[in-house]
Short mmCIF file of C-alpha atoms and ligand atoms in Angstrom, two decimals:
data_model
loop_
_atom_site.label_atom_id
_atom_site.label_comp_id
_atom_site.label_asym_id
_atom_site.label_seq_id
_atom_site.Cartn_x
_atom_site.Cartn_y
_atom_site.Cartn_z
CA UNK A 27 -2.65 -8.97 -1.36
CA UNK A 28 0.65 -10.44 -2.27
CA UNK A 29 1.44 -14.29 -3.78
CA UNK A 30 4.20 -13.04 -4.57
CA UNK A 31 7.24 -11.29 -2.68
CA UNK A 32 8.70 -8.04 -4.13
CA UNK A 33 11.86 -8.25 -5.20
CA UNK A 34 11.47 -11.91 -6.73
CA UNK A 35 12.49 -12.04 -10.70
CA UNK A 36 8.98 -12.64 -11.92
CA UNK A 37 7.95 -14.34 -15.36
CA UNK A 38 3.99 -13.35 -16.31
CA UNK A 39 3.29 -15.74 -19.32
CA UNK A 40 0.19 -16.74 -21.76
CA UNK A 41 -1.08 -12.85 -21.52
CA UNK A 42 -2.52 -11.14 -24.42
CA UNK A 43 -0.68 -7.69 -23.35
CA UNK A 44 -2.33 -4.24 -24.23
CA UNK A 45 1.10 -2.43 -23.82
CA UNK A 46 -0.86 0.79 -24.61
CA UNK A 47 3.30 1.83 -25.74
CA UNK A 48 2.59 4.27 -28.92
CA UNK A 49 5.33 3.42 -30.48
CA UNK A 50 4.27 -0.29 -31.21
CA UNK A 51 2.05 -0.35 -34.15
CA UNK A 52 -1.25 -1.04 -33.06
CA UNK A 53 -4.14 1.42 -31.16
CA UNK A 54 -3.41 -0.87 -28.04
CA UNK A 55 -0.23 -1.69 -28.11
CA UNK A 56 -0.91 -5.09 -28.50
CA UNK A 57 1.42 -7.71 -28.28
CA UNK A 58 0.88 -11.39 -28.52
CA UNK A 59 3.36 -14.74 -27.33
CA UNK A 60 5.06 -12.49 -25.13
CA UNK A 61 6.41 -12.44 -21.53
CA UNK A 62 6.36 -9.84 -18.98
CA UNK A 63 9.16 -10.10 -17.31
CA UNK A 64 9.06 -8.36 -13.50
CA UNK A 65 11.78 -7.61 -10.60
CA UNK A 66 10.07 -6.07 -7.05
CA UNK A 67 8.34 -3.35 -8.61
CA UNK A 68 9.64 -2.82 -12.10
CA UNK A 69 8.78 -4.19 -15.90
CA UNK A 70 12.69 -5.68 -16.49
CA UNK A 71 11.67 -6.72 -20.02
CA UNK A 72 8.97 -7.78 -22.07
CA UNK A 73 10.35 -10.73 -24.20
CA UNK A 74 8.81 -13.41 -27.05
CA UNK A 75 8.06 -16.75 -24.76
CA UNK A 76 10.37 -18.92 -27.09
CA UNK A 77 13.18 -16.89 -25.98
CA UNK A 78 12.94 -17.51 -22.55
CA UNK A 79 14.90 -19.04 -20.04
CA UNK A 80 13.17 -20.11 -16.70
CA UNK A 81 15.62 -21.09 -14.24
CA UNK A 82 14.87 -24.17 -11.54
CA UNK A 83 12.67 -22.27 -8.64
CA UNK A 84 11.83 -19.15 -10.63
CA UNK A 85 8.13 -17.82 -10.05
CA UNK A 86 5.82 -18.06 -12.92
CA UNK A 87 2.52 -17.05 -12.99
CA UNK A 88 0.47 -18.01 -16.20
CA UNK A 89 -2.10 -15.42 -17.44
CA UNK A 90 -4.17 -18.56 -18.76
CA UNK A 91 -4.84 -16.28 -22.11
CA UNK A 92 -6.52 -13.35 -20.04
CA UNK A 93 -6.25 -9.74 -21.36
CA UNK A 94 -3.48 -7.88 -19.51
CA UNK A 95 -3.23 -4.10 -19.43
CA UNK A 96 -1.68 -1.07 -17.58
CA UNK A 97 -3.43 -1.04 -14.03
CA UNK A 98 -6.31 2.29 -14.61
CA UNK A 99 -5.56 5.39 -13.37
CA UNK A 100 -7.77 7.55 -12.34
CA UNK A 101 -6.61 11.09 -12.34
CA UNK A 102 -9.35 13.62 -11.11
CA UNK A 103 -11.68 12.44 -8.03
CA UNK A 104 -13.04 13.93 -5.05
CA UNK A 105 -13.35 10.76 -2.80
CA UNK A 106 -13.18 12.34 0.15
CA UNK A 107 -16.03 14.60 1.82
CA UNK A 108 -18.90 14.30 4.23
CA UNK A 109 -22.50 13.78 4.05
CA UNK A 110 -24.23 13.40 0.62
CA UNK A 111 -25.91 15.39 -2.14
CA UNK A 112 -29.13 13.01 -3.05
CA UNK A 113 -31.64 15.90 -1.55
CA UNK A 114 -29.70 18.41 -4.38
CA UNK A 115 -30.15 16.02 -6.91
CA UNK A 116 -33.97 15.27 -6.51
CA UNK A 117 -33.73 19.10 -6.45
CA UNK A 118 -32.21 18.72 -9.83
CA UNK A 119 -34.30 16.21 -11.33
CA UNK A 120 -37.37 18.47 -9.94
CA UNK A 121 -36.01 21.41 -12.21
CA UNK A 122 -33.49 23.33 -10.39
CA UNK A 123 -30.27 24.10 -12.14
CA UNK A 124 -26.53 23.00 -10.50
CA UNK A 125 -25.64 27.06 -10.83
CA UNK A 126 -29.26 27.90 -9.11
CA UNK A 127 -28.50 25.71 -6.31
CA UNK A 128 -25.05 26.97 -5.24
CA UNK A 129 -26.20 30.69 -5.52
CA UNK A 130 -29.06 29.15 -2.75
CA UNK A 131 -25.75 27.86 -1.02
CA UNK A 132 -25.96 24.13 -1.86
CA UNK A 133 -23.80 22.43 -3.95
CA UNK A 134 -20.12 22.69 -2.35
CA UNK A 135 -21.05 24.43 0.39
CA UNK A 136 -23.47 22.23 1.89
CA UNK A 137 -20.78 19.57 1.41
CA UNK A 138 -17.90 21.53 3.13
CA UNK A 139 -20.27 21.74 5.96
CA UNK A 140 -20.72 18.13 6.45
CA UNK A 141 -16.95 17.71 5.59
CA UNK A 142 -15.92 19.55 8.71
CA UNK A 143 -18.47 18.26 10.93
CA UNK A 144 -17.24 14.94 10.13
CA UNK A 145 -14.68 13.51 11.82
CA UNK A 146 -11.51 11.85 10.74
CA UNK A 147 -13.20 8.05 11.08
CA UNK A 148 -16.17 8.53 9.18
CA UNK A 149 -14.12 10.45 6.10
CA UNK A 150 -11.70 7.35 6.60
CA UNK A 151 -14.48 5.28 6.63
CA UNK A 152 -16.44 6.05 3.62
CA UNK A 153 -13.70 6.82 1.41
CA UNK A 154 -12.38 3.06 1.89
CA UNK A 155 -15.57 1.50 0.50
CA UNK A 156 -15.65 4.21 -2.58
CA UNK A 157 -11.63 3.39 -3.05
CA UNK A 158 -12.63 -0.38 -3.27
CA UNK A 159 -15.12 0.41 -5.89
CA UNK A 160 -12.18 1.84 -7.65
CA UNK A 161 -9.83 -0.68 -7.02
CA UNK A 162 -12.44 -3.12 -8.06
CA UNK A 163 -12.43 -1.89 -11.38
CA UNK A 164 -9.05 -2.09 -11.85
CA UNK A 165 -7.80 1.04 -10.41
CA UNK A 166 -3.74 0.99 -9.18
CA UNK A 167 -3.68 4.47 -8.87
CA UNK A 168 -6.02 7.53 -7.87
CA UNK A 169 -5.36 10.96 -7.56
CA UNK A 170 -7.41 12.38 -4.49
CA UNK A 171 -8.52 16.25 -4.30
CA UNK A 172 -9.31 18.28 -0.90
CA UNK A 173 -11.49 20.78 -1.94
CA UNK A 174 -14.60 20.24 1.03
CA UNK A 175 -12.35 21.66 4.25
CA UNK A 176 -11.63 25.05 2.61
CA UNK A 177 -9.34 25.90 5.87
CA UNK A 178 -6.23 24.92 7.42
CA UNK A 179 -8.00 22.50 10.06
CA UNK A 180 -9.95 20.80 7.43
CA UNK A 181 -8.08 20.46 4.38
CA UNK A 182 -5.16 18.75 7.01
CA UNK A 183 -8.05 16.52 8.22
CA UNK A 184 -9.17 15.40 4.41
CA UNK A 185 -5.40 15.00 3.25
CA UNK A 186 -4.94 13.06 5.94
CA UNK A 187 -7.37 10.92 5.33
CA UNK A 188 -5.67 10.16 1.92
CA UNK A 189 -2.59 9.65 3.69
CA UNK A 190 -3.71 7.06 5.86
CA UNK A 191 -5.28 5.08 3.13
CA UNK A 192 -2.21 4.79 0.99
CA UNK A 193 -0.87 3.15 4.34
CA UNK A 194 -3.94 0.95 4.31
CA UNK A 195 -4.90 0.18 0.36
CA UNK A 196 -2.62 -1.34 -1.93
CA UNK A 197 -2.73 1.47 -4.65
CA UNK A 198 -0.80 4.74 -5.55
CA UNK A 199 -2.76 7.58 -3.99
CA UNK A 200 -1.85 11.34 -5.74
CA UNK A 201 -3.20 13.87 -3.43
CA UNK A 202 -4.04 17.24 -4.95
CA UNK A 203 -4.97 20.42 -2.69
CA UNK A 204 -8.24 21.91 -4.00
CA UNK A 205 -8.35 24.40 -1.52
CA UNK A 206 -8.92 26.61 -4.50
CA UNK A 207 -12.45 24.93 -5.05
CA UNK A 208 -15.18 27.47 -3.63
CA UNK A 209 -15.23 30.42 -1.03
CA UNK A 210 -16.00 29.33 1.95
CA UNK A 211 -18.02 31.39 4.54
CA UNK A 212 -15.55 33.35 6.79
CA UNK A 213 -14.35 34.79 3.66
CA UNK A 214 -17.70 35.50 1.82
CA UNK A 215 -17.69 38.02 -0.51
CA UNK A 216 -14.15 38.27 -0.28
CA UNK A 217 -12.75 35.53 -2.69
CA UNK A 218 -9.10 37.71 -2.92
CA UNK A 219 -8.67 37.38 1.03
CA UNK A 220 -9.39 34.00 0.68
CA UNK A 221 -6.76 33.25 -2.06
CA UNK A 222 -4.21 35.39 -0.15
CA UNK A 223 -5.05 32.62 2.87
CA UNK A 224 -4.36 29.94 0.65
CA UNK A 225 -0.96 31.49 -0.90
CA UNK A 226 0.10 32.45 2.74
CA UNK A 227 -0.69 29.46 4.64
CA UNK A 228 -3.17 26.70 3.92
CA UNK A 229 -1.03 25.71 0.71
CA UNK A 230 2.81 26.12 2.20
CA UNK A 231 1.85 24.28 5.55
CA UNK A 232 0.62 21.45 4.10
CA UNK A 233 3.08 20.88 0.92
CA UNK A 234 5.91 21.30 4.16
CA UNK A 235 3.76 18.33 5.72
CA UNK A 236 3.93 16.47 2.49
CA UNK A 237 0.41 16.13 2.28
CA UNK A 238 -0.04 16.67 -1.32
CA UNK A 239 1.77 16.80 -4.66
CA UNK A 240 0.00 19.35 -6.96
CA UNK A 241 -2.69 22.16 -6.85
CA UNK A 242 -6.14 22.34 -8.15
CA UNK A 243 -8.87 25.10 -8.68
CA UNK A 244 -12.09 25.68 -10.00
CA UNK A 245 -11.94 28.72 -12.46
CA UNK A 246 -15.70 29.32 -12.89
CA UNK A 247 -18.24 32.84 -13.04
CA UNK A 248 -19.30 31.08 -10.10
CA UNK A 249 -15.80 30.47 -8.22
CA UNK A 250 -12.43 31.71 -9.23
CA UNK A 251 -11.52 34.52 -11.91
CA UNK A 252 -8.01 34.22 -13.98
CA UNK A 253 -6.57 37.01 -11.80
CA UNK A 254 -7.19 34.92 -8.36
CA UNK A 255 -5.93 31.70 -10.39
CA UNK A 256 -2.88 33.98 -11.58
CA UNK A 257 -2.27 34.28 -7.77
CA UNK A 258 -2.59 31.13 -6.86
CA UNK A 259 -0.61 29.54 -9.64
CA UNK A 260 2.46 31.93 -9.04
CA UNK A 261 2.54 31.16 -5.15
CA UNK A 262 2.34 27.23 -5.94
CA UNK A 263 4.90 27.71 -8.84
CA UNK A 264 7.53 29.45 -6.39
CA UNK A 265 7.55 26.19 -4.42
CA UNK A 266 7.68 24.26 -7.47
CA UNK A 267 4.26 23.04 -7.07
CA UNK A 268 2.85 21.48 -10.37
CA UNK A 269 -0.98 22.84 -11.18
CA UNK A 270 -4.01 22.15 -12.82
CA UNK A 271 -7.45 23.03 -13.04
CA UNK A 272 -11.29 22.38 -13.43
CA UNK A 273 -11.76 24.80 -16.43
CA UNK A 274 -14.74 25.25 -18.83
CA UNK A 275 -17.51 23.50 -17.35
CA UNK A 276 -19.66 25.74 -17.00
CA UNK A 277 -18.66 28.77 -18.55
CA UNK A 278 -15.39 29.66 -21.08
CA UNK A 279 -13.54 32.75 -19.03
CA UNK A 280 -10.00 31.64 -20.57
CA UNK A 281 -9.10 29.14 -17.14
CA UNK A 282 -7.17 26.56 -19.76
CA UNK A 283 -5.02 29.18 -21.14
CA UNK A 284 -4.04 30.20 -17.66
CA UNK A 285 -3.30 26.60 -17.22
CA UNK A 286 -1.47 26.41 -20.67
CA UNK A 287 0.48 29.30 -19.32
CA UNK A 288 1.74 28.09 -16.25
CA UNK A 289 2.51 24.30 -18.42
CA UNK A 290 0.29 22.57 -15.72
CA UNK A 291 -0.31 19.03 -15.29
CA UNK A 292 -4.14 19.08 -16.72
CA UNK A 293 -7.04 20.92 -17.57
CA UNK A 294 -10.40 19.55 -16.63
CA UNK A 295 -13.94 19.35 -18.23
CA UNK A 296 -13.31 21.38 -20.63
CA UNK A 297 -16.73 21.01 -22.09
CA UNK A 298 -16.50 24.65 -23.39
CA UNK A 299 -12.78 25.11 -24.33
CA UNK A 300 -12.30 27.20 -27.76
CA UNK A 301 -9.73 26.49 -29.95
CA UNK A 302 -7.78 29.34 -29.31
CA UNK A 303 -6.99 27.67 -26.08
CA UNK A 304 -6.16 24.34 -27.90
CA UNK A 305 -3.58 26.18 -29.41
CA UNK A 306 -2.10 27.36 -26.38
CA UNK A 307 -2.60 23.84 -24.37
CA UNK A 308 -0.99 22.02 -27.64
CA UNK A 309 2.72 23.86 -26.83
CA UNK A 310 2.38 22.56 -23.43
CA UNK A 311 2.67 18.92 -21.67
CA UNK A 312 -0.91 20.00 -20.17
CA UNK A 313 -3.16 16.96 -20.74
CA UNK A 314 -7.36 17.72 -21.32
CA UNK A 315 -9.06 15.55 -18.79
CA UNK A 316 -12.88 14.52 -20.20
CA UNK A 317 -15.22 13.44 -17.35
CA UNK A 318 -17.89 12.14 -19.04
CA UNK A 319 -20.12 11.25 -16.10
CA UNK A 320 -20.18 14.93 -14.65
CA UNK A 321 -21.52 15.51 -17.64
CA UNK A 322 -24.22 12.86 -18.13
CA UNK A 323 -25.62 13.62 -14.40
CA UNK A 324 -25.60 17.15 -14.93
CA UNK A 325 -27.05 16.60 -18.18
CA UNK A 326 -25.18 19.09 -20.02
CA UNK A 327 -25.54 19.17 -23.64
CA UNK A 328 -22.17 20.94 -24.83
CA UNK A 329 -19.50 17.79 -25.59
CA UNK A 330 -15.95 18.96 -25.29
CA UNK A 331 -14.14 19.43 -28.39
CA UNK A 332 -12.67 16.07 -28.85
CA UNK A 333 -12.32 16.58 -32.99
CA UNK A 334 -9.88 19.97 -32.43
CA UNK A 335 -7.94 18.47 -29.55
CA UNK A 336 -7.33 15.11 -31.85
CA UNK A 337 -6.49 18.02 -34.76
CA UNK A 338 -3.89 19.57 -32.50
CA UNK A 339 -2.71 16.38 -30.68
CA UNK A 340 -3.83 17.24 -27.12
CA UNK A 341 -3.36 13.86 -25.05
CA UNK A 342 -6.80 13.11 -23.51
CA UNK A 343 -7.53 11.55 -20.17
CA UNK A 344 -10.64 10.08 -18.86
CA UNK A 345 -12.00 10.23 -15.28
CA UNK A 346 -14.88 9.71 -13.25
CA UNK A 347 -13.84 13.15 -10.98
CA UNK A 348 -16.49 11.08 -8.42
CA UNK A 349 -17.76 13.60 -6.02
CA UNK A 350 -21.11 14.02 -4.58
CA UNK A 351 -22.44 16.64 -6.87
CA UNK A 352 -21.97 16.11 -10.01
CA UNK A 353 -20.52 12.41 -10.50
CA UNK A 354 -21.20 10.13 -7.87
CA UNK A 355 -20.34 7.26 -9.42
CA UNK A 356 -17.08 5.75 -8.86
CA UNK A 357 -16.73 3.58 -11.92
CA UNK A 358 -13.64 3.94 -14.31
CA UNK A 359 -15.02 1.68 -16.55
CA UNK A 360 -18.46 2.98 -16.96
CA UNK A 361 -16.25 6.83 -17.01
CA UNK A 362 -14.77 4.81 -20.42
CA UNK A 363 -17.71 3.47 -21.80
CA UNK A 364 -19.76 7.00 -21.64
CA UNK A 365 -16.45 8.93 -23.10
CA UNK A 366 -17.31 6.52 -26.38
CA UNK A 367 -20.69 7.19 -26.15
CA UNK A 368 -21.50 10.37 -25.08
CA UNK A 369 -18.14 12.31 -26.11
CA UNK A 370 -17.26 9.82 -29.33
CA UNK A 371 -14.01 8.81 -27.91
CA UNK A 372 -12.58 5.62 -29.71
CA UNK A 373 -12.15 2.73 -27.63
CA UNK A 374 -8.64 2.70 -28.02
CA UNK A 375 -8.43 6.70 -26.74
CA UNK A 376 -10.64 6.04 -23.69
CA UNK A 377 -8.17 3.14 -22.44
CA UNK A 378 -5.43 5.38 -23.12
CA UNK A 379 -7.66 7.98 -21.38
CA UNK A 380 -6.65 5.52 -17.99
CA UNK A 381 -3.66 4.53 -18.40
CA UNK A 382 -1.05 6.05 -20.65
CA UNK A 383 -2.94 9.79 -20.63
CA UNK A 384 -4.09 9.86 -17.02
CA UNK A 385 -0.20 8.96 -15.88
CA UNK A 386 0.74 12.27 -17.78
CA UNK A 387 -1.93 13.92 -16.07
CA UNK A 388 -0.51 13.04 -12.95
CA UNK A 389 3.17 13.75 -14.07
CA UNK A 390 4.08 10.07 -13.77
CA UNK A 391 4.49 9.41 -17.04
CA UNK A 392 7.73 8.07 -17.30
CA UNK A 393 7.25 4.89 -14.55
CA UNK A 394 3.05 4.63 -14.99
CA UNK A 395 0.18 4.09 -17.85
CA UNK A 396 2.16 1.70 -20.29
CA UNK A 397 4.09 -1.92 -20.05
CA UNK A 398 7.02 -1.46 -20.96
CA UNK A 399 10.65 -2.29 -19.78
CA UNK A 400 11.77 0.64 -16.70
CA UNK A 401 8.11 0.86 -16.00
CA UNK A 402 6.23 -0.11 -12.74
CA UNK A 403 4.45 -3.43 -12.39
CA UNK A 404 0.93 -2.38 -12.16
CA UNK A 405 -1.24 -4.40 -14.57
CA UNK A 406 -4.86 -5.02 -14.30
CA UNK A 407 -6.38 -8.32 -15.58
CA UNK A 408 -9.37 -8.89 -17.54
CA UNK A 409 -11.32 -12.11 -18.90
CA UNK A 410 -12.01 -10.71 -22.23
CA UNK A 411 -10.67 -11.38 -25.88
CA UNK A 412 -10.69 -8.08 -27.04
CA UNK A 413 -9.61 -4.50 -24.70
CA UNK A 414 -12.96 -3.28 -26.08
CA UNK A 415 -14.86 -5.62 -23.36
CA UNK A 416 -13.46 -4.28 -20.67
CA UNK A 417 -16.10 -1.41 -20.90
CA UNK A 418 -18.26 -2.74 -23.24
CA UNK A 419 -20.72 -4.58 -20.49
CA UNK A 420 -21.31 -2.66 -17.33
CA UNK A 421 -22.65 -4.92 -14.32
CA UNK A 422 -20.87 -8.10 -14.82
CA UNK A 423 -17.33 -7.03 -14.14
CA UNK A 424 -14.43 -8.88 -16.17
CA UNK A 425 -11.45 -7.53 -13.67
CA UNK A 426 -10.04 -11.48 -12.74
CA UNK A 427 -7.23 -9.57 -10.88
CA UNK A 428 -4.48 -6.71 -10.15
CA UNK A 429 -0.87 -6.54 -10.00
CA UNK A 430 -0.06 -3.25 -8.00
CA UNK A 431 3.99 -2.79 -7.93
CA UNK A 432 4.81 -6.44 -8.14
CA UNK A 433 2.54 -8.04 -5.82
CA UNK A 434 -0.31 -9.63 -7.32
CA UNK A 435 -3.68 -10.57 -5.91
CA UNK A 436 -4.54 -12.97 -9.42
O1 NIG B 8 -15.56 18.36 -10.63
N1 NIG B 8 -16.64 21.52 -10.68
C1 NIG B 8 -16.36 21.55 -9.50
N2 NIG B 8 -16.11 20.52 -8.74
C2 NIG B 8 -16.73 19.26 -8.85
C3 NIG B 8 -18.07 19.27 -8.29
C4 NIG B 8 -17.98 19.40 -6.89
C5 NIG B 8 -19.31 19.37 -6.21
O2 NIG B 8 -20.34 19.70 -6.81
O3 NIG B 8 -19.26 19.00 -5.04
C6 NIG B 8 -16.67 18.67 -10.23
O4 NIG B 8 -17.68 18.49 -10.92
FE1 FE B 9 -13.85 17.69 -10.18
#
């Protein structure tokens, strides 16, 4: 995708720059008549034009007055998996409840089984058209869950998967092992054996492969209990595995406290979090992910409690968690313009939501989310006037380019 070389000294002029950097004093971080100034993969400096200095031969690329923000981050998908769920969702729209319809073993299940009956081409092949949807919408960097193998052979096979596209796709894949996501039928009715078989095996072989970065499971009355998550979370902590979980989204059995407890990465859903757990989660760097479009298709009617985590300054993050089931739509932008609308997000949290927030969900923080000097030279560029537009209008799609770690496809 690159014009231009990493490496180069880099001056990115006539942008109107949504920093999203909180400590500049404006929702966005907005800075006007500045320069971004870039070296290989890194924000050097971010300077006022008139005090710049362009050597002879130095590249400079002019933004033309286009909108410039962190490059969107989206921090919870499933993008990998076999086979569809469009039967299970005329199901659905026909009267049948998601809960009904995994107790009739749909749901995950019927997805694991078309995940492992699928080989390593198709998964590869699928998952490059959804990642170009992503990327499409700005997207520089995408966390990726397992979570349809639910053994050793399988879980490999959909890791590697996301290996092989961060070879192939110019953006910053963060793999997360969701082994954790559902008990899968050699270990029916025994959901402790199967979390021993994670702990034991399926989650030290791969981390030794390097095949993911963090762990993931689904606390639920219909998956994993806070003992089993205990477990699981004490295993990955021993090999300094970071965690996180889907938590509240159907039920409220105490999964974010766990998570709270164990200072994870993120909590997810959340549609049913108390504030209690708030409490807990506001000690900790845990971010609450919202994933607004989960809960538009399954048509739940409980929003999460935005108002308390604002109260007790819980960072938010917003996702589409795109996955068959449940959200299979792999739009950031429309994830940020429901998280306004259906969850009353301001426009200025739900950017945040995919950039600053969503970094900190994936524990990169420090180099991702804002523009600002040390940082990484992802931006995303948008034909708009105001950061509001870049969600506002869903269909014609304002993205005029990406910059993903210096190299530039505007
Ligand atoms: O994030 N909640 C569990 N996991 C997914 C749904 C997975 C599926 O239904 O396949 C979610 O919504
Ligand atoms: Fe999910």
């Amino acid at each position: 995708m690159s014009k231009h070389t990493s490496g180069e000294r880099t001056i990115w002029v006539n942008g109107l720059i949504a920093t999203m950097n909180p400590e500049i004093d404006d929702q966005y971080g907005l800075l006007r008549d500045q320069a971004i100034v870039t070296e290989g993969h890194r924000i050097v400096e971010i300077v006022p034009q008139e005090d710049l200095k362009i050597a002879a031969g130095q590249p400079v690329v002019d933004f033309g007055g286009a909108l410039v923000t962190p490059g969107l981050i989206d921090c919870h998908t499933h993008l990998i998996f076999g086979g569809d769920r469009a039967a299970e969702w005329e199901m659905r729209l026909n009267g049948a409840s998601y809960t009904e319809i995994a107790a009739k073993g749909g749901g995950i299940s019927s997805t694991v089984a078309a995940t492992r009956e699928a080989d390593f081409e198709t998964l590869y092949n699928r998952t490059i058209q959804r990642l170009a949807a992503l990327v499409g919408d700005g997207v520089t960097t995408v966390e990726i869950k397992s979570g349809y193998g639910l053994d050793l052979e399988n879980e490999r096979k959909t890791l590697e998967v996301a290996a092989a596209l961060q070879e192939e796709v110019a953006v910053d894949i963060s793999p997360t092992l969701l082994s954790a996501h559902s008990v899968p039928k050699e270990f029916a009715g025994r959901p402790d054996d199967y979390i021993d078989e994670i702990c034991n095996n399926i989650m030290p072989a791969l981390y030794e492969e390097g095949l993911f970065e963090a762990v993931d499971i689904f606390i639920e009355n219909i998956a994993f209990n806070l003992e089993q998550t205990e477990k699981l979370f004490k295993a990955a902590t021993a090999l300094n595995i970071p965690v996180k979980a889907h938590s509240e989204q159907l039920s409220n059995i105490g999964g974010s406290g766990m998570v709270a407890k164990f200072d994870g990465l993120s909590t997810d859903h959340i549609e049913r979090l108390d504030e209690d757990s708030i409490k807990l989660l506001s000690e900790k760097r845990t971010v609450a992910v919202l994933l607004p479009l989960a809960f538009y298709f399954l048509k739940d009617t409980i929003i999460p409690p935005v108002e308390l985590l604002r109260k007790y300054k819980v960072p938010m993050a917003v996702s589409t968690d795109f996955n068959p089931g449940t959200s299979p739509f792999a739009s950031p932008r429309l994830a940020m313009n429901m998280a306004c609308t259906l969850f009353g997000l301001t426009p200025a949290e739900a950017l945040a939501g995919m950039t600053r927030n969503a970094a900190r969900a994936l524990g990169r923080e420090s180099i991702q989310g804002q523009l600002k000097a040390g940082y990484q030279a992802n931006f995303a560029i948008w034909d708009v006037e105001r950061p509001v537009e870049i969600f506002y209008e869903i269909g014609r799609n304002p993205l005029v380019g990406r910059v993903f770690l210096g190299a530039s496809d505007f």
